[in-house]
XYZ file of C-alpha atoms in Angstrom:
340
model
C 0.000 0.000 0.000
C 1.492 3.903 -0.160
C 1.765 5.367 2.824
C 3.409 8.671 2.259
C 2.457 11.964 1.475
C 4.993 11.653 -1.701
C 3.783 8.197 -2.822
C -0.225 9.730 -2.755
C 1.418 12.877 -5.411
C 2.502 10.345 -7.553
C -0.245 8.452 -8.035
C -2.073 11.738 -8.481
C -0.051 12.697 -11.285
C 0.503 9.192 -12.614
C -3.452 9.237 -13.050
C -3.226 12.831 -14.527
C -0.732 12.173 -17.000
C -2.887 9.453 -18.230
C -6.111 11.581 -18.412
C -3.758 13.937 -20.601
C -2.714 11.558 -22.715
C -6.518 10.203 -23.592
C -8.067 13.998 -23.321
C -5.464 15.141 -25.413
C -6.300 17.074 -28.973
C -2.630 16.716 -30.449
C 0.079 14.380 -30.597
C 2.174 16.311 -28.630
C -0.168 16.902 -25.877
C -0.354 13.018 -25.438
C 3.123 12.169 -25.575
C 3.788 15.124 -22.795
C 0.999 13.201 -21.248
C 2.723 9.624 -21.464
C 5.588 10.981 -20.437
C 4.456 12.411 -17.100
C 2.872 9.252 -16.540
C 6.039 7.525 -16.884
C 8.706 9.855 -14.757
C 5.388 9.624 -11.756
C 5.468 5.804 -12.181
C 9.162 4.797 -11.740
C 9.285 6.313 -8.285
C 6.441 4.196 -7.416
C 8.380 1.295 -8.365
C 11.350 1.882 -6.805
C 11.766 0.552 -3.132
C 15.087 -0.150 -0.793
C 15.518 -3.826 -2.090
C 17.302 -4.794 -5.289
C 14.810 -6.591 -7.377
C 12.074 -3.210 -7.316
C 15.338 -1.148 -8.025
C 16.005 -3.602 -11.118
C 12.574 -3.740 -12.349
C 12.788 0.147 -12.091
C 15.665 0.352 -14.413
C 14.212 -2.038 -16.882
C 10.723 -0.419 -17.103
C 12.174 2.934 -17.258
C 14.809 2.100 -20.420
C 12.107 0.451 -22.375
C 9.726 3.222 -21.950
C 12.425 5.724 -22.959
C 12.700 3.432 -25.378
C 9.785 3.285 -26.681
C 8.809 6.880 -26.111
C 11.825 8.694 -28.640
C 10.643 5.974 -31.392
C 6.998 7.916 -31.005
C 8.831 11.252 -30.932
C 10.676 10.127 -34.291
C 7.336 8.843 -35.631
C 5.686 11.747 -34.997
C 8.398 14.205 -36.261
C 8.261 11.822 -39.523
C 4.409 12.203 -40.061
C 4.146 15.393 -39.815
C 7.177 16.512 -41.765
C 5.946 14.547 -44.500
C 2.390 15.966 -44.262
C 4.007 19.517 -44.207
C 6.341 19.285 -47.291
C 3.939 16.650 -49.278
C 5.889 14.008 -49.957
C 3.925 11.513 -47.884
C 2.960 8.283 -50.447
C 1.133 5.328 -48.937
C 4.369 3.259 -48.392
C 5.683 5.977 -46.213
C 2.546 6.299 -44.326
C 2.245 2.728 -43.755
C 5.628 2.883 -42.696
C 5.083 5.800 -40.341
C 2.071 4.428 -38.835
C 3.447 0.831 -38.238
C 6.478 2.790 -36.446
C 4.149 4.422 -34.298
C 2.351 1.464 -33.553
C 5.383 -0.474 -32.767
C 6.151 2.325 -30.078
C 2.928 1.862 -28.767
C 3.244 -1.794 -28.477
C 6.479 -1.786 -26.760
C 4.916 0.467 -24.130
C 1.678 -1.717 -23.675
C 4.379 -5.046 -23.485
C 2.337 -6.562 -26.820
C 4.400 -9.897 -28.466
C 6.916 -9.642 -30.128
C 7.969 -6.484 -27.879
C 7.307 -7.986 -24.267
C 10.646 -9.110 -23.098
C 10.719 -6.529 -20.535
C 7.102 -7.117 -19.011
C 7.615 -10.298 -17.021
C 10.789 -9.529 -15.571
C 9.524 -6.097 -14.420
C 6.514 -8.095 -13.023
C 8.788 -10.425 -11.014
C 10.790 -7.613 -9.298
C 7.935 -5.234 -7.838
C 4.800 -5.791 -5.234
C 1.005 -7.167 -6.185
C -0.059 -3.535 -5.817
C 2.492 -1.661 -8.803
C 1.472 -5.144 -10.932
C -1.675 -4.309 -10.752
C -1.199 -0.647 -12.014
C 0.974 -1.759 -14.752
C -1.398 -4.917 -15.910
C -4.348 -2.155 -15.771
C -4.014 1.761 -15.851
C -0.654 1.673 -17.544
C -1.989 -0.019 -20.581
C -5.069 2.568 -20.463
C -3.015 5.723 -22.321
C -1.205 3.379 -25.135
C -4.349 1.625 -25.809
C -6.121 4.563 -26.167
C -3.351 6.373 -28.759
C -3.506 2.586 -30.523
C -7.292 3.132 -31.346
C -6.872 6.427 -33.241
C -4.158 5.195 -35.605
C -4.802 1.644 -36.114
C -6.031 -0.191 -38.857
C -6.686 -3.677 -40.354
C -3.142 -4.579 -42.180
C -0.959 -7.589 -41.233
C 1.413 -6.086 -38.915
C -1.377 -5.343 -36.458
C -2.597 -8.817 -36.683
C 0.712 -10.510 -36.291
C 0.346 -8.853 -32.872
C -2.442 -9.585 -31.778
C -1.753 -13.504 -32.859
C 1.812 -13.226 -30.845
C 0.743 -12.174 -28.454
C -2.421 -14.519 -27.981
C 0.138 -17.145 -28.325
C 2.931 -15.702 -26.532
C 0.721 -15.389 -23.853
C -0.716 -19.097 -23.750
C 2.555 -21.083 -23.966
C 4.762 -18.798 -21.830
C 3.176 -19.120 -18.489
C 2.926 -22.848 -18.902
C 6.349 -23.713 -16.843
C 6.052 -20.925 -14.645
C 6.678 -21.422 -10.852
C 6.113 -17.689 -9.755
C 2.526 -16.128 -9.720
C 3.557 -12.649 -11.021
C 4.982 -14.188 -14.113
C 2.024 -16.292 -14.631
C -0.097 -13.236 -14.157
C 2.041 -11.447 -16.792
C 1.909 -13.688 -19.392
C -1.892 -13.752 -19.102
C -1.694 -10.083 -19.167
C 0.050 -10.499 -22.564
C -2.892 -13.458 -23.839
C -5.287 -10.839 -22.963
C -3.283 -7.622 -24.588
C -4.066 -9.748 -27.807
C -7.940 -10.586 -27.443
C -7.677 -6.356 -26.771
C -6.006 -5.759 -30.116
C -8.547 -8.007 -31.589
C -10.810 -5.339 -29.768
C -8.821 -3.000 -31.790
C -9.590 -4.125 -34.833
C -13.522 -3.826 -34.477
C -14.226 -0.694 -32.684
C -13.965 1.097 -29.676
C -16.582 -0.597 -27.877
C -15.200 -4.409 -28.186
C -11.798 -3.208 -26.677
C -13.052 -0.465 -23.998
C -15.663 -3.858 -22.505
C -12.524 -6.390 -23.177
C -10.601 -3.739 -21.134
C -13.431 -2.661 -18.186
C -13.934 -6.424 -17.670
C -10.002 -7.443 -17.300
C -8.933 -4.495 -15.405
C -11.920 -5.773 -12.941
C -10.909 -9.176 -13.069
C -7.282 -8.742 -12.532
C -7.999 -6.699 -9.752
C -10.222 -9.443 -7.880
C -7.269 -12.060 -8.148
C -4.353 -9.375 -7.517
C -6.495 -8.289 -4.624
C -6.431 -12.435 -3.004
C -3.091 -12.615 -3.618
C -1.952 -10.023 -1.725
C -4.283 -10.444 1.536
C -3.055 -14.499 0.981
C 0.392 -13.139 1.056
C 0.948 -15.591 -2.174
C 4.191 -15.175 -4.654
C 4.975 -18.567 -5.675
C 2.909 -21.468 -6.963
C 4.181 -23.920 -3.827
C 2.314 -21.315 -1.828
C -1.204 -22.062 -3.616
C -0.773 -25.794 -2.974
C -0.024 -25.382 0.912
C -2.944 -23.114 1.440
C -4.432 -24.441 4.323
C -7.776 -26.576 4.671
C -8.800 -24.365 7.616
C -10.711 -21.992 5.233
C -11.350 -23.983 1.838
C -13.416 -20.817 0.559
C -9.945 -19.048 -0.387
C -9.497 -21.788 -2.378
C -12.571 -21.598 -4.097
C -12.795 -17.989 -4.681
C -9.456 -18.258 -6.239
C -10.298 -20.927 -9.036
C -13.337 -19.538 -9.588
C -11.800 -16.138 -10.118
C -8.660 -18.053 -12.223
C -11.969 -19.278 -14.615
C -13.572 -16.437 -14.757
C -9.959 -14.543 -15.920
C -9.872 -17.680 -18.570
C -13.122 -16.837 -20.193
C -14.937 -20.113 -18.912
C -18.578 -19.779 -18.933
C -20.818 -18.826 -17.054
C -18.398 -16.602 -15.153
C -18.194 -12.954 -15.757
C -15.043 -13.302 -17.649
C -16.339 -15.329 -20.912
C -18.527 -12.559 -21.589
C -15.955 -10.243 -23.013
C -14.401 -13.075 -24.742
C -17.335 -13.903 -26.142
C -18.450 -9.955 -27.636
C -14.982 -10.174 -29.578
C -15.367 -13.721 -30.609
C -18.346 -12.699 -32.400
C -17.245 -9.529 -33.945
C -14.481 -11.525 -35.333
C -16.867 -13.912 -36.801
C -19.370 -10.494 -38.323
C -15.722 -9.379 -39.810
C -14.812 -12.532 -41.382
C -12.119 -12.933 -39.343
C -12.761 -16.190 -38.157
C -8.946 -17.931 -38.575
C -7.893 -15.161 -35.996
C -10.604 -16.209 -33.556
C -9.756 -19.539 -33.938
C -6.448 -18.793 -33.144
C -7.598 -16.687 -29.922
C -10.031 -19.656 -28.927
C -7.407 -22.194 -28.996
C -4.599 -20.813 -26.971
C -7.247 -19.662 -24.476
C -7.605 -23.395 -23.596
C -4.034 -22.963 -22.990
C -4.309 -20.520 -20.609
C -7.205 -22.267 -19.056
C -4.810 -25.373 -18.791
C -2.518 -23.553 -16.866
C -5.290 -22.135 -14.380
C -6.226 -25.161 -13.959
C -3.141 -26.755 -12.897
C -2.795 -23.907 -10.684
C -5.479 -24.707 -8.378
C -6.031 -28.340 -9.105
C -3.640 -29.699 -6.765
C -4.294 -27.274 -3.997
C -7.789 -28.215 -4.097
C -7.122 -31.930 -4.262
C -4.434 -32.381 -1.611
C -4.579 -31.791 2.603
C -2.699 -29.679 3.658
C -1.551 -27.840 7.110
C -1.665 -24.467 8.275
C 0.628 -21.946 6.197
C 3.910 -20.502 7.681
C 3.361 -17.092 6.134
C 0.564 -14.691 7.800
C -2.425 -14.683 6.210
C -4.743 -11.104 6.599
C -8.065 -11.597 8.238
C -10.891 -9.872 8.809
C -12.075 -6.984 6.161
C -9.702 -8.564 3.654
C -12.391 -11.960 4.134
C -15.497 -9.975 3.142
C -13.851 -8.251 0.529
C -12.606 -11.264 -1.403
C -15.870 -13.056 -1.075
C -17.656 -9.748 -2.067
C -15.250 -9.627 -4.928
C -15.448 -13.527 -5.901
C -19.360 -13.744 -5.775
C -19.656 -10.555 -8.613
C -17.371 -13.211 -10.934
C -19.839 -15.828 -10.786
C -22.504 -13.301 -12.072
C -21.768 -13.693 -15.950
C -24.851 -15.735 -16.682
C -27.571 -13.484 -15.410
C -25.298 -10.622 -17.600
C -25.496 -12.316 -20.985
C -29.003 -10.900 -22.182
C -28.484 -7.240 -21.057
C -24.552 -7.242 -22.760
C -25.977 -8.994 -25.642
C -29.004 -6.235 -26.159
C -26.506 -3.510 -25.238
C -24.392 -4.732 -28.386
């Protein structure tokens, strides 16, 4: 949690920089936007032990990264616009730079070999901003420029599959949660591709979803996988409420989490674009293979009291107030269904 007066500024500005960056009427105005939102960030990040000091470093080089290649892009466009020699190859080119920029900053496949080692090194609380409100400003640049051409759907597929088969022989929960981050990043560029609405309800839904299960993990004081299996019998509803929530993040009917899944699944279909929601379908029962194997054995086998301190109390009624909303997808279907 933040607990200083200097930690509660940042996340002020870190939250204004974003509403900048999506407010914003000109290129520039985002980008100063972006930026603010990164230099408010890093501090957040950056605690007295090695690993947040290391993720620090690596989040804040490949958003630096990432942010002169959207300076350059931008600088390119609208040189090109101003002296008129823009052609369609060097507006494809343009855009596909600036979308590349984008990407890199959202941690989209091929450009996410920073996001799971930043993941590993910082606390359940900074994960959850950068799975969630970090993505928010990127996404939001990404659905005024982008476009259906192949570079933008080699993305999304990447990262759909980078997504599935890299959290499959992970041991540590913030890596697993990363690489589900990244599945999900691609049924959002899917999102993309349709319209605003398909990716803003992908996006609500996930950002809700991930909280629920970042929220149990930190009052269960869980990091590792070991951890889930030794939970103890004592209280077999944290159990529950965690593989319930694990499904409903998978997109398993009837919890809350298929219906996004499903909204995109069927504009894909309306668009004719029904190899790349095969493709999305199929390594989601990835990911739901690794969920389940997860929980599985924690469910199946006795175990004893854990050694690590487990928060009572308020944290209780909040994850069962959280939990029972995710098993509310089936009485949602009709009135998301009309609404579309």
């Amino acid at each position: 949690m933040f607990y200083y007066p200097t930690q509660i500024l940042f996340i002020i500005t870190l939250i204004l920089g974003t509403l900048i960056t999506i407010s914003s009427n000109s290129w520039f105005g985002a980008w100063m936007g972006l930026e603010l939102n990164l230099l408010s960030f890093i501090p957040l990040l950056s605690n007295n032990d090695m690993l947040s000091s290391e993720a620090a470093l690596k989040y804040f080089l490949t958003q630096a990264l990432a942010s002169v290649l959207l300076f350059f892009s931008m600088i390119m466009y609208l040189s090109n616009f101003k002296m008129g020699l823009g052609s369609s190859l060097s507006e494809m080119l343009i855009l596909s730079m600036f979308s590349s920029a984008l990407f890199l900053k959202l941690g989209a496949a091929p450009f996410h070999f920073w996001f799971p080692g930043v993941m590993e090194g910082i606390s359940w609380l900074n994960g959850l901003i950068l799975m969630t409100w970090q993505k928010l400003g990127p996404t939001v640049l990404l659905s005024y420029v982008i476009s259906m051409n192949n570079f933008v759907f080699c993305v999304a597929v990447m990262s759909v599959i980078v997504g599935a088969l890299g959290g499959i022989n992970q041991t540590s929960l913030r890596k697993i949660m990363a690489y589900s981050s990244i599945n999900h990043l691609g049924w959002i560029t899917c999102g993309l591709l349709l319209s605003n609405s398909y990716w803003l309800s992908y996006f609500l839904f996930y950002c809700f979803l991930s909280f629920t299960i970042i929220y149990m993990f930190y009052a269960l004081q869980l990091t590792q996988l070991n951890q889930v299996f030794s939970l103890s019998d004592h209280n077999n509803f944290n159990k529950i409420f965690l593989f319930c929530n694990f499904l409903s993040l998978g997109g398993l009917p009837p919890f809350v989490g298929f219906l996004p899944k499903w909204l995109i699944i069927q504009g894909l279909i309306s668009s004719n674009l029904i190899f790349l929601s095969f493709l999305c379908v199929s390594f989601t029962l990835i990911v739901l293979f690794y969920y389940l194997r997860v929980f599985f054995p924690s469910i199946l086998i006795i175990t004893s009291m854990p050694k690590w301190q487990i928060r009572n109390g308020a944290w209780t009624w909040g994850m069962s107030l959280l939990s029972s909303l995710s098993l509310l997808g089936l009485p949602l279907f009709p009135m998301i269904y009309f609404i579309f």
